[in-house]
């Protein structure tokens, strides 16, 4: 590969009520509002020195505009364009400044149809890590990963690992040995990008890293005090996969956000991907209440990088939609 | 009143496999095994200077033999006997030493038929509070309360408040203004004894106080590592009632134990009991997954202080068995 | 005794700059400001349903006006007056309303000259315990105790235990067997009132209970972010005595406040006072940096209940001023 | 560069009493003992899938034999040999198996004389991350960094950054603009290797990453219970540099180990090294007791890779030995 992707960098969401989103993300979760105007809110975690990792855009309808990756250097963008073009995938350039706080940006659709974006440059701002007097809610630190439902996980896996240079930390097989889900990374954590078998392409959730387990419990308390008790969809609990302590929330538009802490370093070349059986009861939930049905069936819709139209969902190759676990 | 009850002091449980219970309570929850023989295990929390607060007795069938209260002084026992006798309730004396590590003990059935026990003296042992090298699992500190299902909560409330000198910290009413549940205390915490409307008398759960929320999460991790993930019945979550952060577990015999932390001091005479609507969604679960059905329907059976026979269950006066809360 | 003291209830401090104090106590420590005017700030912890537990009064010079205890009922005040009068100690009545939010109040000087106050009634306000969206800094929960330096600890001990009905949880003896310090309680925790051998009477510190150890670490972070790193005088660490995890801070006027969590229940009549050797290295600091000299030598001055003059300090009976512990 | 160093991988320490070391590291700190024989103990953290990250060798005298780095692949070792040889630095090969559980290894002395070791292969073992029933003490997760005192920090910096491919996250200058200390990394955390101005080369400390702040407090409690209260040399506190919450301990041989949690991700190419003034009071200690003198003056001695002789210490270029901070 002649390019180097650094890490997952941001999510761009369409939301219908910016003020409702601000209350949820800033007051409830403790994100820092870097900047905003009447149609946009730019949010980041306390540790982040990049201008934002979550961009909320006012829109008629909730949707996911794009998932963004940061690359090592400007020229990487040209190499990535060559790759996508060579595979017959749609690409589109946005000049520096065309998106606020962002350098030149390449937008594409990946092999599953997911709208992706690559950039090398984002405005640098102060890290708020040591402004503990601003810590609120979950004290969100930094973007950790995104998880997408796709109809063909093996195809997505092959593209990300073989073409984009991702590594696999853990994966899930069906009883028949088919790849049902995969956790892939560029930065040396368990993942930047996960894929699960399901109707897609869809965004299942985006996730932020928090300092510790108590930050997640503090957030639950804070959300419940603010009237958001029903926004807690699943957890707190511990994943078998990744070992992370987790909480899943639904934002005012129904987008799913995971608070995540406690995975491990994946820097070593001799680290073998860890295999899990889809029906292993400890796989998804090492301990904790089982995921409600909506956690499996409800996802956010992507839009086309050119037309802005919703991307149609395709039924998954593998029949099994969720683990079979006895109650 | 011419006597003074200090606090809830112990639970005596019948269990079918002492070794299975030891693994769960000692290795999993972190209780201290003060002593044991082939038919008994005597357990206490790290803070407790009393010989035990949980006595497990080997038996053919799981049951609850008795709930024990500690009183201020020996003479209080005689005064309590007078009270129970005057009300036509069954009483029974056990001489000092008849029960291991216990002084003279009065056993009775209370107004709901619950087998209770009162004593002033239990062997004093070392408090393990500062033996942090022995901390394991949930690092259980001390017994906090018991919660019983009874068919007539108002009758139980009147007896405990008017006859036994308990105070009420919080209570729950139905829409019709009937008392559905009550939290009663002698030591100045939210409760020593709670009553809920349900078929009874039954023991719904007994509860131990732990130091902090992380002790509960650590316990979940430890239990899952030991293969007890399915012993976690409900939680972790936060109660509206009492404000406690909680976890409910089922022991190897199905007895329900709550790990509990974060209620408040109830020492002040001007503290008014807090009223909750049965259907207030924040009442039982300030935040957290909703309680599974088994949490409402499964309870432990008491036995008669004389015959040892199981005490028959009576249907509750109030029809509503659980809160009506929209999903 | 014909009266019952419930618990330590408030401290009244003179401070020179209310705005500086507000920033420290409200923004830094997370106390709730119930009310204020240009000369007073009334503060309480998140758990407290009483109007305030800390009253800051604007004054020319820092001082401690009085330490307050809450009693069971109005008539207790008259009984307490009789006791103090019979011992030739100064007393003074303040009618209901003479102090904002307070009922009829008896002010006295105790046997060591400490200005005390007793009341049965304080305005009741909402408990903020479940307003987690207001949690800040140390998330202070409730007043726990005060610690005073007195020249004759044995005399103070005898007065509080024999005349006022306090119990002793732990105490410290010199090598010669003289009482060097004592921890005394009315509410069933380790103490409401502690006495240490030293020039006095002086207020060494007043202390607030917090939920857990992380609340104390969060407070350190928050204070450092606000420029208060040097206000941290000692800790965090663990006391041998009381087992509490602690932090000592100096407020903008130099008054010392302890954040305190993790002691134990003292409800049981069979609990024997725990003896410590003054020079036992684990006594004061189970682990943690040793206390700096200022912690031993700097204290707050009381003023006379009638004249408002500073109360002169008397040299202590016991020569040893601090433990002898090898570095 | 034609090689890639992955991360700090292990420390090899000489200790005089293996049993004393085992008690400290295994029972006190919670490390996993992978294997041992009468002259060696191989230890790892709960997260580590490599055979060990700390090797204790029985010896007559405490010393540091070598600091080890893991590289991407076997051939990297040859490239690194070329580099060291070209600079006239001593090198030495150890064949696969010559060191237990290790592949072919290159030992060298770096530009400051520090004995380093590079390898690509170490025996892989089970990660104990989800064996929470084995968690003890500090629940040590993984090796994080080493910190060495060297007489010429600028020279060490230039060598590691320009020749070995390290990046700088933070650094400290004197008032004259001389480089006094530097934090350098290969894995994307704040550091694998830090250098401080001082007589050297010496090992100041090696550090392990723990999950959260409470793991460090739990360790303090556990150590104090075991009689190791005086092994706590400094902290707990928060560094300004790195933002980490820290604790420094001295092991039974006087080697210094840091428990460390809460730094940040350094993956991004646009992250500028953060400059600190040596005398900035928030630099070393964002909050916490000041470091005792021994923390500045006591270090561990390295030995020669060939002769095993102690490496002589050279006086540092910069005169200032520790920050000037007003008490």
PDB file of C-alpha atoms in Angstrom, chain C residues 64-281:
ATOM      1  CA  UNK C  64     -15.117  30.247  63.593  1.00  0.00           C
ATOM      2  CA  UNK C  65     -18.282  31.652  65.136  1.00  0.00           C
ATOM      3  CA  UNK C  66     -19.860  28.412  66.264  1.00  0.00           C
ATOM      4  CA  UNK C  67     -20.266  24.669  65.762  1.00  0.00           C
ATOM      5  CA  UNK C  68     -23.887  23.485  65.695  1.00  0.00           C
ATOM      6  CA  UNK C  69     -25.609  20.286  66.805  1.00  0.00           C
ATOM      7  CA  UNK C  70     -29.131  19.251  65.973  1.00  0.00           C
ATOM      8  CA  UNK C  71     -31.214  17.788  68.800  1.00  0.00           C
ATOM      9  CA  UNK C  72     -34.257  15.503  68.794  1.00  0.00           C
ATOM     10  CA  UNK C  73     -36.883  17.993  69.976  1.00  0.00           C
ATOM     11  CA  UNK C  74     -37.405  21.539  71.265  1.00  0.00           C
ATOM     12  CA  UNK C  75     -37.520  20.541  74.949  1.00  0.00           C
ATOM     13  CA  UNK C  76     -34.055  19.028  74.651  1.00  0.00           C
ATOM     14  CA  UNK C  77     -32.717  22.557  74.367  1.00  0.00           C
ATOM     15  CA  UNK C  78     -34.035  23.436  77.818  1.00  0.00           C
ATOM     16  CA  UNK C  79     -32.501  20.314  79.311  1.00  0.00           C
ATOM     17  CA  UNK C  80     -29.183  21.105  77.690  1.00  0.00           C
ATOM     18  CA  UNK C  81     -29.329  24.647  79.052  1.00  0.00           C
ATOM     19  CA  UNK C  82     -29.847  23.235  82.553  1.00  0.00           C
ATOM     20  CA  UNK C  83     -26.787  21.044  82.152  1.00  0.00           C
ATOM     21  CA  UNK C  84     -24.507  23.845  80.985  1.00  0.00           C
ATOM     22  CA  UNK C  85     -25.823  26.260  83.591  1.00  0.00           C
ATOM     23  CA  UNK C  86     -25.345  23.682  86.341  1.00  0.00           C
ATOM     24  CA  UNK C  87     -21.715  23.371  85.305  1.00  0.00           C
ATOM     25  CA  UNK C  88     -21.207  27.118  85.390  1.00  0.00           C
ATOM     26  CA  UNK C  89     -20.808  27.348  81.617  1.00  0.00           C
ATOM     27  CA  UNK C  90     -21.945  30.399  79.687  1.00  0.00           C
ATOM     28  CA  UNK C  91     -25.249  30.075  77.749  1.00  0.00           C
ATOM     29  CA  UNK C  92     -27.256  32.355  75.479  1.00  0.00           C
ATOM     30  CA  UNK C  93     -30.604  32.022  73.680  1.00  0.00           C
ATOM     31  CA  UNK C  94     -31.336  33.093  70.127  1.00  0.00           C
ATOM     32  CA  UNK C  95     -35.059  33.215  69.363  1.00  0.00           C
ATOM     33  CA  UNK C  96     -36.559  31.491  66.353  1.00  0.00           C
ATOM     34  CA  UNK C  97     -35.864  33.580  63.269  1.00  0.00           C
ATOM     35  CA  UNK C  98     -33.051  35.510  64.880  1.00  0.00           C
ATOM     36  CA  UNK C  99     -30.820  33.322  62.727  1.00  0.00           C
ATOM     37  CA  UNK C 100     -32.030  32.842  59.186  1.00  0.00           C
ATOM     38  CA  UNK C 101     -33.700  29.452  58.567  1.00  0.00           C
ATOM     39  CA  UNK C 102     -33.194  28.378  62.199  1.00  0.00           C
ATOM     40  CA  UNK C 103     -35.558  27.762  65.099  1.00  0.00           C
ATOM     41  CA  UNK C 104     -34.836  28.634  68.723  1.00  0.00           C
ATOM     42  CA  UNK C 105     -31.153  28.122  69.387  1.00  0.00           C
ATOM     43  CA  UNK C 106     -29.041  27.689  72.499  1.00  0.00           C
ATOM     44  CA  UNK C 107     -25.474  28.899  72.305  1.00  0.00           C
ATOM     45  CA  UNK C 108     -22.942  27.834  74.917  1.00  0.00           C
ATOM     46  CA  UNK C 109     -19.262  27.407  75.554  1.00  0.00           C
ATOM     47  CA  UNK C 110     -18.339  23.814  76.242  1.00  0.00           C
ATOM     48  CA  UNK C 111     -15.930  22.578  78.906  1.00  0.00           C
ATOM     49  CA  UNK C 112     -12.936  23.436  76.669  1.00  0.00           C
ATOM     50  CA  UNK C 113     -14.300  26.839  75.723  1.00  0.00           C
ATOM     51  CA  UNK C 114     -15.554  25.824  72.266  1.00  0.00           C
ATOM     52  CA  UNK C 115     -18.592  27.836  71.138  1.00  0.00           C
ATOM     53  CA  UNK C 116     -21.394  25.335  70.517  1.00  0.00           C
ATOM     54  CA  UNK C 117     -24.937  25.749  69.387  1.00  0.00           C
ATOM     55  CA  UNK C 118     -27.964  23.462  69.709  1.00  0.00           C
ATOM     56  CA  UNK C 119     -31.209  23.616  67.763  1.00  0.00           C
ATOM     57  CA  UNK C 120     -34.082  21.296  66.895  1.00  0.00           C
ATOM     58  CA  UNK C 121     -35.431  23.072  63.832  1.00  0.00           C
ATOM     59  CA  UNK C 122     -33.945  24.193  60.564  1.00  0.00           C
ATOM     60  CA  UNK C 123     -35.883  25.012  57.389  1.00  0.00           C
ATOM     61  CA  UNK C 124     -36.313  21.906  55.243  1.00  0.00           C
ATOM     62  CA  UNK C 125     -35.376  22.125  51.562  1.00  0.00           C
ATOM     63  CA  UNK C 126     -35.228  19.700  48.651  1.00  0.00           C
ATOM     64  CA  UNK C 127     -32.629  17.004  48.778  1.00  0.00           C
ATOM     65  CA  UNK C 128     -30.548  17.307  45.579  1.00  0.00           C
ATOM     66  CA  UNK C 129     -29.301  13.727  45.776  1.00  0.00           C
ATOM     67  CA  UNK C 130     -30.884  12.725  42.471  1.00  0.00           C
ATOM     68  CA  UNK C 131     -30.084  15.895  40.593  1.00  0.00           C
ATOM     69  CA  UNK C 132     -26.953  14.348  39.126  1.00  0.00           C
ATOM     70  CA  UNK C 133     -26.920  17.029  36.463  1.00  0.00           C
ATOM     71  CA  UNK C 134     -25.843  19.414  39.260  1.00  0.00           C
ATOM     72  CA  UNK C 135     -22.976  17.234  40.494  1.00  0.00           C
ATOM     73  CA  UNK C 136     -19.651  19.081  40.411  1.00  0.00           C
ATOM     74  CA  UNK C 137     -16.175  18.809  41.945  1.00  0.00           C
ATOM     75  CA  UNK C 138     -16.188  16.576  45.015  1.00  0.00           C
ATOM     76  CA  UNK C 139     -19.992  16.114  44.834  1.00  0.00           C
ATOM     77  CA  UNK C 140     -20.136  16.796  48.576  1.00  0.00           C
ATOM     78  CA  UNK C 141     -22.916  14.770  50.204  1.00  0.00           C
ATOM     79  CA  UNK C 142     -23.295  15.793  53.853  1.00  0.00           C
ATOM     80  CA  UNK C 143     -21.525  17.180  56.891  1.00  0.00           C
ATOM     81  CA  UNK C 144     -19.698  14.399  58.709  1.00  0.00           C
ATOM     82  CA  UNK C 145     -17.746  15.743  61.674  1.00  0.00           C
ATOM     83  CA  UNK C 146     -15.601  18.460  63.236  1.00  0.00           C
ATOM     84  CA  UNK C 147     -12.197  18.033  64.828  1.00  0.00           C
ATOM     85  CA  UNK C 148     -10.997  20.397  67.542  1.00  0.00           C
ATOM     86  CA  UNK C 149      -7.647  20.870  69.224  1.00  0.00           C
ATOM     87  CA  UNK C 150      -8.042  21.190  72.994  1.00  0.00           C
ATOM     88  CA  UNK C 151      -5.448  21.420  75.752  1.00  0.00           C
ATOM     89  CA  UNK C 152      -7.022  18.663  77.853  1.00  0.00           C
ATOM     90  CA  UNK C 153      -8.482  15.848  75.756  1.00  0.00           C
ATOM     91  CA  UNK C 154      -9.420  13.762  78.804  1.00  0.00           C
ATOM     92  CA  UNK C 155     -11.545  16.594  80.175  1.00  0.00           C
ATOM     93  CA  UNK C 156     -13.294  17.111  76.838  1.00  0.00           C
ATOM     94  CA  UNK C 157     -13.837  13.364  76.482  1.00  0.00           C
ATOM     95  CA  UNK C 158     -15.397  13.076  79.943  1.00  0.00           C
ATOM     96  CA  UNK C 159     -17.738  15.987  79.289  1.00  0.00           C
ATOM     97  CA  UNK C 160     -18.948  14.741  75.902  1.00  0.00           C
ATOM     98  CA  UNK C 161     -19.292  11.094  76.937  1.00  0.00           C
ATOM     99  CA  UNK C 162     -20.649  11.471  80.453  1.00  0.00           C
ATOM    100  CA  UNK C 163     -22.632  14.715  80.182  1.00  0.00           C
ATOM    101  CA  UNK C 164     -23.681  14.917  76.525  1.00  0.00           C
ATOM    102  CA  UNK C 165     -24.164  11.229  75.744  1.00  0.00           C
ATOM    103  CA  UNK C 166     -21.537  10.721  73.066  1.00  0.00           C
ATOM    104  CA  UNK C 167     -19.912   7.320  72.472  1.00  0.00           C
ATOM    105  CA  UNK C 168     -16.281   6.687  71.631  1.00  0.00           C
ATOM    106  CA  UNK C 169     -15.359   4.714  68.503  1.00  0.00           C
ATOM    107  CA  UNK C 170     -11.569   5.056  68.533  1.00  0.00           C
ATOM    108  CA  UNK C 171      -8.941   6.815  70.611  1.00  0.00           C
ATOM    109  CA  UNK C 172      -5.218   7.443  70.820  1.00  0.00           C
ATOM    110  CA  UNK C 173      -3.002   7.092  73.857  1.00  0.00           C
ATOM    111  CA  UNK C 174       0.534   8.288  74.463  1.00  0.00           C
ATOM    112  CA  UNK C 175       3.195   5.817  75.579  1.00  0.00           C
ATOM    113  CA  UNK C 176       2.369   6.856  79.138  1.00  0.00           C
ATOM    114  CA  UNK C 177      -1.275   5.885  78.676  1.00  0.00           C
ATOM    115  CA  UNK C 178      -2.597   9.432  78.546  1.00  0.00           C
ATOM    116  CA  UNK C 179      -5.512  10.154  76.232  1.00  0.00           C
ATOM    117  CA  UNK C 180      -4.076  12.100  73.292  1.00  0.00           C
ATOM    118  CA  UNK C 181      -7.078  12.089  70.932  1.00  0.00           C
ATOM    119  CA  UNK C 182     -10.629  10.725  70.834  1.00  0.00           C
ATOM    120  CA  UNK C 183     -13.291  10.109  68.164  1.00  0.00           C
ATOM    121  CA  UNK C 184     -16.820  10.574  69.525  1.00  0.00           C
ATOM    122  CA  UNK C 185     -20.201  10.098  67.891  1.00  0.00           C
ATOM    123  CA  UNK C 186     -23.911  10.533  68.235  1.00  0.00           C
ATOM    124  CA  UNK C 187     -25.030   9.462  64.733  1.00  0.00           C
ATOM    125  CA  UNK C 188     -23.706   5.910  64.229  1.00  0.00           C
ATOM    126  CA  UNK C 189     -20.604   6.699  62.219  1.00  0.00           C
ATOM    127  CA  UNK C 190     -17.055   6.939  63.567  1.00  0.00           C
ATOM    128  CA  UNK C 191     -17.513  10.512  64.756  1.00  0.00           C
ATOM    129  CA  UNK C 192     -19.402  13.739  64.925  1.00  0.00           C
ATOM    130  CA  UNK C 193     -16.714  15.303  67.087  1.00  0.00           C
ATOM    131  CA  UNK C 194     -13.029  14.541  67.468  1.00  0.00           C
ATOM    132  CA  UNK C 195     -10.564  16.020  69.938  1.00  0.00           C
ATOM    133  CA  UNK C 196      -6.795  16.180  69.569  1.00  0.00           C
ATOM    134  CA  UNK C 197      -4.180  17.335  72.066  1.00  0.00           C
ATOM    135  CA  UNK C 198      -2.938  20.797  71.097  1.00  0.00           C
ATOM    136  CA  UNK C 199      -3.077  24.513  71.908  1.00  0.00           C
ATOM    137  CA  UNK C 200      -6.767  25.325  72.031  1.00  0.00           C
ATOM    138  CA  UNK C 201      -9.636  25.440  71.853  1.00  0.00           C
ATOM    139  CA  UNK C 202      -9.184  25.655  68.102  1.00  0.00           C
ATOM    140  CA  UNK C 203     -11.012  24.214  65.123  1.00  0.00           C
ATOM    141  CA  UNK C 204      -8.611  21.880  63.381  1.00  0.00           C
ATOM    142  CA  UNK C 205     -11.008  21.022  60.561  1.00  0.00           C
ATOM    143  CA  UNK C 206     -14.587  20.344  59.621  1.00  0.00           C
ATOM    144  CA  UNK C 207     -15.364  17.438  57.325  1.00  0.00           C
ATOM    145  CA  UNK C 208     -17.823  16.446  54.660  1.00  0.00           C
ATOM    146  CA  UNK C 209     -18.769  12.977  53.587  1.00  0.00           C
ATOM    147  CA  UNK C 210     -18.490  12.193  49.877  1.00  0.00           C
ATOM    148  CA  UNK C 211     -19.829   9.181  47.975  1.00  0.00           C
ATOM    149  CA  UNK C 212     -16.598   7.465  47.047  1.00  0.00           C
ATOM    150  CA  UNK C 213     -12.865   7.758  46.539  1.00  0.00           C
ATOM    151  CA  UNK C 214     -13.166   8.946  42.950  1.00  0.00           C
ATOM    152  CA  UNK C 215     -15.176  11.966  44.063  1.00  0.00           C
ATOM    153  CA  UNK C 216     -12.081  13.035  45.963  1.00  0.00           C
ATOM    154  CA  UNK C 217      -9.764  12.453  43.001  1.00  0.00           C
ATOM    155  CA  UNK C 218     -12.178  14.273  40.692  1.00  0.00           C
ATOM    156  CA  UNK C 219     -12.105  17.178  43.119  1.00  0.00           C
ATOM    157  CA  UNK C 220      -8.291  17.286  43.036  1.00  0.00           C
ATOM    158  CA  UNK C 221      -8.391  17.446  39.240  1.00  0.00           C
ATOM    159  CA  UNK C 222     -11.052  20.121  39.256  1.00  0.00           C
ATOM    160  CA  UNK C 223      -9.275  22.246  41.871  1.00  0.00           C
ATOM    161  CA  UNK C 224      -5.966  22.014  39.998  1.00  0.00           C
ATOM    162  CA  UNK C 225      -7.688  23.091  36.765  1.00  0.00           C
ATOM    163  CA  UNK C 226      -9.094  26.092  38.615  1.00  0.00           C
ATOM    164  CA  UNK C 227      -5.710  27.110  40.019  1.00  0.00           C
ATOM    165  CA  UNK C 228      -6.241  25.674  43.494  1.00  0.00           C
ATOM    166  CA  UNK C 229      -3.523  22.965  43.394  1.00  0.00           C
ATOM    167  CA  UNK C 230      -1.827  24.532  46.408  1.00  0.00           C
ATOM    168  CA  UNK C 231      -5.081  24.411  48.404  1.00  0.00           C
ATOM    169  CA  UNK C 232      -4.535  20.658  48.708  1.00  0.00           C
ATOM    170  CA  UNK C 233      -2.702  20.403  52.022  1.00  0.00           C
ATOM    171  CA  UNK C 234      -2.579  16.674  52.671  1.00  0.00           C
ATOM    172  CA  UNK C 235      -3.642  13.537  50.869  1.00  0.00           C
ATOM    173  CA  UNK C 236      -5.285  11.805  49.222  1.00  0.00           C
ATOM    174  CA  UNK C 237      -4.555   8.937  51.565  1.00  0.00           C
ATOM    175  CA  UNK C 238      -6.163   6.434  53.892  1.00  0.00           C
ATOM    176  CA  UNK C 239      -6.445   6.908  57.653  1.00  0.00           C
ATOM    177  CA  UNK C 240      -5.743   3.967  59.924  1.00  0.00           C
ATOM    178  CA  UNK C 241      -8.074   5.596  62.429  1.00  0.00           C
ATOM    179  CA  UNK C 242     -11.652   5.438  61.067  1.00  0.00           C
ATOM    180  CA  UNK C 243     -10.446   3.714  57.873  1.00  0.00           C
ATOM    181  CA  UNK C 244     -11.560   6.786  55.903  1.00  0.00           C
ATOM    182  CA  UNK C 245     -10.046   7.773  52.588  1.00  0.00           C
ATOM    183  CA  UNK C 246      -9.290  11.460  53.014  1.00  0.00           C
ATOM    184  CA  UNK C 247      -8.170  14.772  51.536  1.00  0.00           C
ATOM    185  CA  UNK C 248      -7.436  17.955  53.488  1.00  0.00           C
ATOM    186  CA  UNK C 249      -7.927  21.324  51.821  1.00  0.00           C
ATOM    187  CA  UNK C 250      -7.385  24.877  52.986  1.00  0.00           C
ATOM    188  CA  UNK C 251     -10.125  27.264  51.896  1.00  0.00           C
ATOM    189  CA  UNK C 252      -9.327  30.837  50.759  1.00  0.00           C
ATOM    190  CA  UNK C 253      -9.333  31.972  54.425  1.00  0.00           C
ATOM    191  CA  UNK C 254      -7.160  29.120  55.602  1.00  0.00           C
ATOM    192  CA  UNK C 255      -9.987  27.150  57.217  1.00  0.00           C
ATOM    193  CA  UNK C 256      -9.275  23.445  56.838  1.00  0.00           C
ATOM    194  CA  UNK C 257     -11.891  21.157  55.299  1.00  0.00           C
ATOM    195  CA  UNK C 258     -11.606  17.400  55.051  1.00  0.00           C
ATOM    196  CA  UNK C 259     -13.255  15.315  52.347  1.00  0.00           C
ATOM    197  CA  UNK C 260     -13.984  11.972  53.892  1.00  0.00           C
ATOM    198  CA  UNK C 261     -15.347   8.596  52.786  1.00  0.00           C
ATOM    199  CA  UNK C 262     -15.250   4.979  53.880  1.00  0.00           C
ATOM    200  CA  UNK C 263     -15.675   4.744  57.630  1.00  0.00           C
ATOM    201  CA  UNK C 264     -18.049   2.238  59.209  1.00  0.00           C
ATOM    202  CA  UNK C 265     -21.326   1.783  61.088  1.00  0.00           C
ATOM    203  CA  UNK C 266     -21.084   2.192  64.867  1.00  0.00           C
ATOM    204  CA  UNK C 267     -24.634   1.314  65.850  1.00  0.00           C
ATOM    205  CA  UNK C 268     -23.857  -1.735  67.986  1.00  0.00           C
ATOM    206  CA  UNK C 269     -23.673  -1.538  71.787  1.00  0.00           C
ATOM    207  CA  UNK C 270     -21.025  -4.281  71.865  1.00  0.00           C
ATOM    208  CA  UNK C 271     -18.596  -2.281  69.731  1.00  0.00           C
ATOM    209  CA  UNK C 272     -15.509  -1.617  71.865  1.00  0.00           C
ATOM    210  CA  UNK C 273     -13.556   1.639  71.323  1.00  0.00           C
ATOM    211  CA  UNK C 274     -10.444   0.913  69.311  1.00  0.00           C
ATOM    212  CA  UNK C 275      -7.164   1.951  70.919  1.00  0.00           C
ATOM    213  CA  UNK C 276      -4.206   3.255  68.903  1.00  0.00           C
ATOM    214  CA  UNK C 277      -0.702   4.112  70.023  1.00  0.00           C
ATOM    215  CA  UNK C 278       0.136   7.720  69.189  1.00  0.00           C
ATOM    216  CA  UNK C 279       3.305   6.571  67.479  1.00  0.00           C
ATOM    217  CA  UNK C 280       1.832   3.686  65.513  1.00  0.00           C
ATOM    218  CA  UNK C 281       2.766   4.634  61.945  1.00  0.00           C
TER     219      UNK C 281
END
